[in-house]
């Protein structure tokens, strides 16, 4: 099953499972009924993190193929200064998923409920997180605001938790991702030093006269402030019509994707347009579309043309090329937090602390 087929089946699964008829399980707390979204302006900040705290590793999406991946992710967290607690079903498997939906949702609910755990790190992305959304206990999550870190398929969790609780979560490397010096430094600055980050691409010309990598392109210039929401474009648009997307009014939308042909990017941006999301946002940031190459056929729209068609007419500050997405070096950004973006400079910055206290 490819990613698009999975997302279609996930959307059907969500509609086919009434919230009031969810089965009970000893390993998973059944989610509280979904609201239509957090009240406008609701922002809940997570508790701060410190070296020596306990963090949890959970796998809400795809199963890992190698136990070594879990060992490496555990060692990464230990190298960052944490004690590690593994989810009960971290090594689970059901088809391509890391266990049943109830098992994976149960691990998430259990870690939010566990007073020893101060942060939840997602092992990997892949597919499957959207299946968990009706099973999460949003009242529990709201009462126990903690750091949640991950990206790609974890976009489903970021948006659902934001829509249902207002909790600020973090779009950044998964446990099995690259933990190079750039990402480790980002982690320490965001979580330990609690720096009000300014996100600006790292440029390195290497053996060229001018830099070629990590270049930004301004679509429409200007500055704007708003809550930062978004994530993976494919996962985000698969939530259309559900109560698990935030209200996009006045928000700054950030997007990224991987291995999607330009015509599919065009189709997904069309979906955001048709559902009214693009007309509501105040700013737009596109990260990396990794390996988004056109296929065969009679021709294709270029990515330049796609952004010219969908984003430029909005006449809002917008730029592309931010270090967000399926990159070895990627920003750790606060999903749901207020930021200010500067589309001319290709930067954005936190306006306030993103932690309690």
mmCIF file of N, CA and C in Angstrom, residues 51-52 103 141 161 246 248 276 283 344:
data_model
loop_
_atom_site.group_PDB
_atom_site.id
_atom_site.type_symbol
_atom_site.label_atom_id
_atom_site.label_comp_id
_atom_site.label_asym_id
_atom_site.label_seq_id
_atom_site.Cartn_x
_atom_site.Cartn_y
_atom_site.Cartn_z
ATOM 1 N N UNK A 51 17.854 18.716 31.599
ATOM 2 C CA UNK A 51 18.697 17.512 31.601
ATOM 3 C C UNK A 51 18.411 16.668 32.839
ATOM 4 N N UNK A 52 18.395 15.372 32.648
ATOM 5 C CA UNK A 52 18.085 14.468 33.751
ATOM 6 C C UNK A 52 16.633 14.050 33.808
ATOM 7 N N UNK A 103 -3.285 -0.034 20.744
ATOM 8 C CA UNK A 103 -1.985 -0.134 21.413
ATOM 9 C C UNK A 103 -1.179 1.148 21.241
ATOM 10 N N UNK A 141 -4.652 15.013 27.847
ATOM 11 C CA UNK A 141 -3.521 15.745 27.279
ATOM 12 C C UNK A 141 -3.544 17.196 27.740
ATOM 13 N N UNK A 161 -3.980 17.664 18.205
ATOM 14 C CA UNK A 161 -3.786 18.129 19.580
ATOM 15 C C UNK A 161 -3.954 19.638 19.663
ATOM 16 N N UNK A 246 -6.873 22.714 12.968
ATOM 17 C CA UNK A 246 -7.158 23.970 13.651
ATOM 18 C C UNK A 246 -7.865 24.943 12.725
ATOM 19 N N UNK A 248 -7.783 28.033 10.640
ATOM 20 C CA UNK A 248 -6.638 28.650 9.983
ATOM 21 C C UNK A 248 -6.691 30.184 9.981
ATOM 22 N N UNK A 276 -11.118 26.498 1.985
ATOM 23 C CA UNK A 276 -11.110 27.836 2.568
ATOM 24 C C UNK A 276 -9.908 28.160 3.407
ATOM 25 N N UNK A 283 0.014 34.285 6.679
ATOM 26 C CA UNK A 283 1.362 34.134 6.153
ATOM 27 C C UNK A 283 1.592 32.702 5.728
ATOM 28 N N UNK A 344 10.735 38.694 3.251
ATOM 29 C CA UNK A 344 11.848 39.239 2.468
ATOM 30 C C UNK A 344 13.173 38.633 2.915
#
